[in-house]
Amino acid sequence: MKKIMAIALLSILTLSGCSALEEVNSSLEYADNATEYVNTVKEFSNEVPALSQDAVTNAEARANLEKELELMKTEIEEFNATEPPKIAEGIHKKIVSSNQQLSDGIELYLNNIENGQIDPKALEDSEIMKSIDNITGLAKQIEGLGN
């Protein structure tokens, strides 16, 4: 009887250890994906203002700007579809919320471009840049998931 209890206890400890290990791996994987996403957002924020400035007078730059905006919308959708581990649910919700604002701002800016209203100053003051600041501000919390 003691052998059966010992085996049962060992099995439970082993299985719970595997579960904990899976949670850690999931957290690390999410942290890596989220960090990569934040870096993509930072890169976007560095490139888009210059493209917007050039798009005022250059049709090719305008096409590139529209392409970058559409590509960012795709990145947002892909990240939002990520299933976070339990430990990262709060951070993920914050990013998704900021992503919604970012996506709305991108859509508004795309509509302005289609209507011939390319205003680099409006981009700098838009929800796009505010949302980017919110997302990049979460980088330290994301790093904490990996540690």
PDB file of C-alpha atoms in Angstrom:
ATOM      1  CA  MET A   1       0.000   0.000   0.000  1.00  0.00           C
ATOM      2  CA  LYS A   2       2.860   2.379   0.835  1.00  0.00           C
ATOM      3  CA  LYS A   3       4.414   1.663  -2.567  1.00  0.00           C
ATOM      4  CA  ILE A   4       1.179   2.571  -4.336  1.00  0.00           C
ATOM      5  CA  MET A   5       0.891   5.800  -2.324  1.00  0.00           C
ATOM      6  CA  ALA A   6       4.511   6.664  -3.071  1.00  0.00           C
ATOM      7  CA  ILE A   7       4.028   5.996  -6.788  1.00  0.00           C
ATOM      8  CA  ALA A   8       0.820   8.044  -6.825  1.00  0.00           C
ATOM      9  CA  LEU A   9       2.519  10.937  -5.026  1.00  0.00           C
ATOM     10  CA  LEU A  10       5.508  10.793  -7.346  1.00  0.00           C
ATOM     11  CA  SER A  11       3.197  10.751 -10.361  1.00  0.00           C
ATOM     12  CA  ILE A  12       1.303  13.783  -9.094  1.00  0.00           C
ATOM     13  CA  LEU A  13       4.509  15.695  -8.435  1.00  0.00           C
ATOM     14  CA  THR A  14       5.857  14.789 -11.865  1.00  0.00           C
ATOM     15  CA  LEU A  15       2.670  15.829 -13.628  1.00  0.00           C
ATOM     16  CA  SER A  16       2.396  19.114 -11.741  1.00  0.00           C
ATOM     17  CA  GLY A  17       6.063  19.770 -12.504  1.00  0.00           C
ATOM     18  CA  CYS A  18       5.372  19.261 -16.197  1.00  0.00           C
ATOM     19  CA  SER A  19       2.453  21.657 -15.985  1.00  0.00           C
ATOM     20  CA  ALA A  20       4.604  24.289 -14.307  1.00  0.00           C
ATOM     21  CA  LEU A  21       7.322  23.761 -16.902  1.00  0.00           C
ATOM     22  CA  GLU A  22       4.785  24.171 -19.698  1.00  0.00           C
ATOM     23  CA  GLU A  23       3.560  27.422 -18.114  1.00  0.00           C
ATOM     24  CA  VAL A  24       7.124  28.740 -17.903  1.00  0.00           C
ATOM     25  CA  ASN A  25       7.811  27.768 -21.520  1.00  0.00           C
ATOM     26  CA  SER A  26       4.542  29.342 -22.607  1.00  0.00           C
ATOM     27  CA  SER A  27       5.396  32.546 -20.722  1.00  0.00           C
ATOM     28  CA  LEU A  28       8.850  32.700 -22.293  1.00  0.00           C
ATOM     29  CA  GLU A  29       7.441  32.098 -25.756  1.00  0.00           C
ATOM     30  CA  TYR A  30       4.804  34.784 -25.253  1.00  0.00           C
ATOM     31  CA  ALA A  31       7.426  37.220 -23.924  1.00  0.00           C
ATOM     32  CA  ASP A  32       9.562  36.607 -27.026  1.00  0.00           C
ATOM     33  CA  ASN A  33       6.594  37.104 -29.363  1.00  0.00           C
ATOM     34  CA  ALA A  34       5.420  40.207 -27.530  1.00  0.00           C
ATOM     35  CA  THR A  35       8.932  41.680 -27.522  1.00  0.00           C
ATOM     36  CA  GLU A  36       9.213  41.045 -31.248  1.00  0.00           C
ATOM     37  CA  TYR A  37       5.839  42.713 -31.753  1.00  0.00           C
ATOM     38  CA  VAL A  38       6.849  45.769 -29.680  1.00  0.00           C
ATOM     39  CA  ASN A  39      10.023  46.040 -31.771  1.00  0.00           C
ATOM     40  CA  THR A  40       7.892  45.921 -34.928  1.00  0.00           C
ATOM     41  CA  VAL A  41       5.732  48.733 -33.534  1.00  0.00           C
ATOM     42  CA  LYS A  42       8.851  50.788 -32.692  1.00  0.00           C
ATOM     43  CA  GLU A  43      10.217  50.267 -36.191  1.00  0.00           C
ATOM     44  CA  PHE A  44       6.865  51.300 -37.644  1.00  0.00           C
ATOM     45  CA  SER A  45       6.855  54.466 -35.528  1.00  0.00           C
ATOM     46  CA  ASN A  46      10.349  55.334 -36.748  1.00  0.00           C
ATOM     47  CA  GLU A  47       9.581  54.824 -40.448  1.00  0.00           C
ATOM     48  CA  VAL A  48       6.063  56.139 -40.894  1.00  0.00           C
ATOM     49  CA  PRO A  49       6.581  59.844 -40.075  1.00  0.00           C
ATOM     50  CA  ALA A  50       9.259  60.174 -42.779  1.00  0.00           C
ATOM     51  CA  LEU A  51       7.116  58.272 -45.259  1.00  0.00           C
ATOM     52  CA  SER A  52       4.202  60.542 -44.442  1.00  0.00           C
ATOM     53  CA  GLN A  53       6.363  63.610 -45.009  1.00  0.00           C
ATOM     54  CA  ASP A  54       7.532  62.277 -48.384  1.00  0.00           C
ATOM     55  CA  ALA A  55       4.023  61.162 -49.354  1.00  0.00           C
ATOM     56  CA  VAL A  56       2.859  64.764 -49.509  1.00  0.00           C
ATOM     57  CA  THR A  57       4.743  65.290 -52.772  1.00  0.00           C
ATOM     58  CA  ASN A  58       5.723  61.796 -53.929  1.00  0.00           C
ATOM     59  CA  ALA A  59       3.246  59.217 -55.244  1.00  0.00           C
ATOM     60  CA  GLU A  60       5.681  56.336 -54.691  1.00  0.00           C
ATOM     61  CA  ALA A  61       6.161  57.363 -51.055  1.00  0.00           C
ATOM     62  CA  ARG A  62       2.378  57.571 -50.726  1.00  0.00           C
ATOM     63  CA  ALA A  63       2.056  53.996 -51.986  1.00  0.00           C
ATOM     64  CA  ASN A  64       4.794  52.875 -49.578  1.00  0.00           C
ATOM     65  CA  LEU A  65       3.037  54.661 -46.712  1.00  0.00           C
ATOM     66  CA  GLU A  66      -0.252  52.929 -47.492  1.00  0.00           C
ATOM     67  CA  LYS A  67       1.562  49.591 -47.720  1.00  0.00           C
ATOM     68  CA  GLU A  68       3.247  50.111 -44.331  1.00  0.00           C
ATOM     69  CA  LEU A  69      -0.051  51.117 -42.728  1.00  0.00           C
ATOM     70  CA  GLU A  70      -1.805  48.030 -44.125  1.00  0.00           C
ATOM     71  CA  LEU A  71       1.085  45.812 -43.066  1.00  0.00           C
ATOM     72  CA  MET A  72       0.886  47.185 -39.525  1.00  0.00           C
ATOM     73  CA  LYS A  73      -2.838  46.433 -39.429  1.00  0.00           C
ATOM     74  CA  THR A  74      -2.005  42.821 -40.328  1.00  0.00           C
ATOM     75  CA  GLU A  75       0.653  42.677 -37.591  1.00  0.00           C
ATOM     76  CA  ILE A  76      -1.911  43.989 -35.102  1.00  0.00           C
ATOM     77  CA  GLU A  77      -4.466  41.343 -36.077  1.00  0.00           C
ATOM     78  CA  GLU A  78      -1.890  38.567 -35.818  1.00  0.00           C
ATOM     79  CA  PHE A  79      -0.699  39.683 -32.397  1.00  0.00           C
ATOM     80  CA  ASN A  80      -4.236  40.122 -31.093  1.00  0.00           C
ATOM     81  CA  ALA A  81      -4.956  36.506 -32.078  1.00  0.00           C
ATOM     82  CA  THR A  82      -2.090  35.289 -29.869  1.00  0.00           C
ATOM     83  CA  GLU A  83      -3.247  33.210 -26.923  1.00  0.00           C
ATOM     84  CA  PRO A  84      -1.393  34.512 -23.849  1.00  0.00           C
ATOM     85  CA  PRO A  85      -0.484  32.326 -20.893  1.00  0.00           C
ATOM     86  CA  LYS A  86      -2.375  33.092 -17.693  1.00  0.00           C
ATOM     87  CA  ILE A  87       0.503  35.123 -16.282  1.00  0.00           C
ATOM     88  CA  ALA A  88       0.449  37.447 -19.325  1.00  0.00           C
ATOM     89  CA  GLU A  89      -3.311  37.943 -19.701  1.00  0.00           C
ATOM     90  CA  GLY A  90      -3.252  41.420 -18.131  1.00  0.00           C
ATOM     91  CA  ILE A  91      -0.430  42.683 -20.323  1.00  0.00           C
ATOM     92  CA  HIS A  92      -2.015  41.121 -23.395  1.00  0.00           C
ATOM     93  CA  LYS A  93      -5.319  42.895 -22.702  1.00  0.00           C
ATOM     94  CA  LYS A  94      -3.478  46.221 -22.408  1.00  0.00           C
ATOM     95  CA  ILE A  95      -1.687  45.639 -25.707  1.00  0.00           C
ATOM     96  CA  VAL A  96      -4.894  44.556 -27.448  1.00  0.00           C
ATOM     97  CA  SER A  97      -6.655  47.678 -26.169  1.00  0.00           C
ATOM     98  CA  SER A  98      -3.862  49.917 -27.460  1.00  0.00           C
ATOM     99  CA  ASN A  99      -3.842  47.909 -30.692  1.00  0.00           C
ATOM    100  CA  GLN A 100      -7.509  48.717 -31.210  1.00  0.00           C
ATOM    101  CA  GLN A 101      -6.759  52.423 -30.925  1.00  0.00           C
ATOM    102  CA  LEU A 102      -3.751  52.002 -33.212  1.00  0.00           C
ATOM    103  CA  SER A 103      -5.805  50.118 -35.781  1.00  0.00           C
ATOM    104  CA  ASP A 104      -8.578  52.748 -35.652  1.00  0.00           C
ATOM    105  CA  GLY A 105      -5.995  55.508 -36.091  1.00  0.00           C
ATOM    106  CA  ILE A 106      -4.415  53.705 -39.029  1.00  0.00           C
ATOM    107  CA  GLU A 107      -7.807  53.236 -40.661  1.00  0.00           C
ATOM    108  CA  LEU A 108      -8.615  56.931 -40.221  1.00  0.00           C
ATOM    109  CA  TYR A 109      -5.245  57.935 -41.676  1.00  0.00           C
ATOM    110  CA  LEU A 110      -5.732  55.574 -44.629  1.00  0.00           C
ATOM    111  CA  ASN A 111      -9.117  57.187 -45.289  1.00  0.00           C
ATOM    112  CA  ASN A 112      -7.480  60.615 -45.179  1.00  0.00           C
ATOM    113  CA  ILE A 113      -4.848  59.484 -47.672  1.00  0.00           C
ATOM    114  CA  GLU A 114      -7.549  58.209 -50.032  1.00  0.00           C
ATOM    115  CA  ASN A 115      -9.245  61.611 -49.763  1.00  0.00           C
ATOM    116  CA  GLY A 116      -5.966  63.331 -50.631  1.00  0.00           C
ATOM    117  CA  GLN A 117      -5.386  64.623 -47.099  1.00  0.00           C
ATOM    118  CA  ILE A 118      -1.845  63.649 -46.185  1.00  0.00           C
ATOM    119  CA  ASP A 119      -0.798  65.657 -43.167  1.00  0.00           C
ATOM    120  CA  PRO A 120       2.422  64.555 -41.445  1.00  0.00           C
ATOM    121  CA  LYS A 121       1.663  66.819 -38.460  1.00  0.00           C
ATOM    122  CA  ALA A 122      -1.728  65.146 -38.018  1.00  0.00           C
ATOM    123  CA  LEU A 123       0.042  61.781 -37.947  1.00  0.00           C
ATOM    124  CA  GLU A 124       2.360  62.901 -35.157  1.00  0.00           C
ATOM    125  CA  ASP A 125      -0.596  64.145 -33.088  1.00  0.00           C
ATOM    126  CA  SER A 126      -2.864  61.196 -33.893  1.00  0.00           C
ATOM    127  CA  GLU A 127      -4.048  58.171 -31.956  1.00  0.00           C
ATOM    128  CA  ILE A 128      -1.458  56.224 -33.951  1.00  0.00           C
ATOM    129  CA  MET A 129       1.508  57.715 -32.135  1.00  0.00           C
ATOM    130  CA  LYS A 130      -0.247  57.805 -28.742  1.00  0.00           C
ATOM    131  CA  SER A 131      -1.107  54.118 -29.072  1.00  0.00           C
ATOM    132  CA  ILE A 132       2.448  53.303 -30.108  1.00  0.00           C
ATOM    133  CA  ASP A 133       3.705  55.061 -26.977  1.00  0.00           C
ATOM    134  CA  ASN A 134       1.314  52.967 -24.876  1.00  0.00           C
ATOM    135  CA  ILE A 135       2.454  49.725 -26.499  1.00  0.00           C
ATOM    136  CA  THR A 136       6.160  50.461 -26.266  1.00  0.00           C
ATOM    137  CA  GLY A 137       5.658  51.553 -22.655  1.00  0.00           C
ATOM    138  CA  LEU A 138       4.707  47.964 -21.812  1.00  0.00           C
ATOM    139  CA  ALA A 139       8.113  46.634 -22.889  1.00  0.00           C
ATOM    140  CA  LYS A 140       9.445  46.443 -19.316  1.00  0.00           C
ATOM    141  CA  GLN A 141       6.425  44.445 -18.165  1.00  0.00           C
ATOM    142  CA  ILE A 142       6.912  42.076 -21.088  1.00  0.00           C
ATOM    143  CA  GLU A 143      10.595  41.660 -20.169  1.00  0.00           C
ATOM    144  CA  GLY A 144       9.457  40.682 -16.689  1.00  0.00           C
ATOM    145  CA  LEU A 145       7.611  37.704 -18.137  1.00  0.00           C
ATOM    146  CA  GLY A 146      10.831  36.320 -19.528  1.00  0.00           C
ATOM    147  CA  ASN A 147      12.678  36.557 -16.231  1.00  0.00           C
TER     148      ASN A 147
END
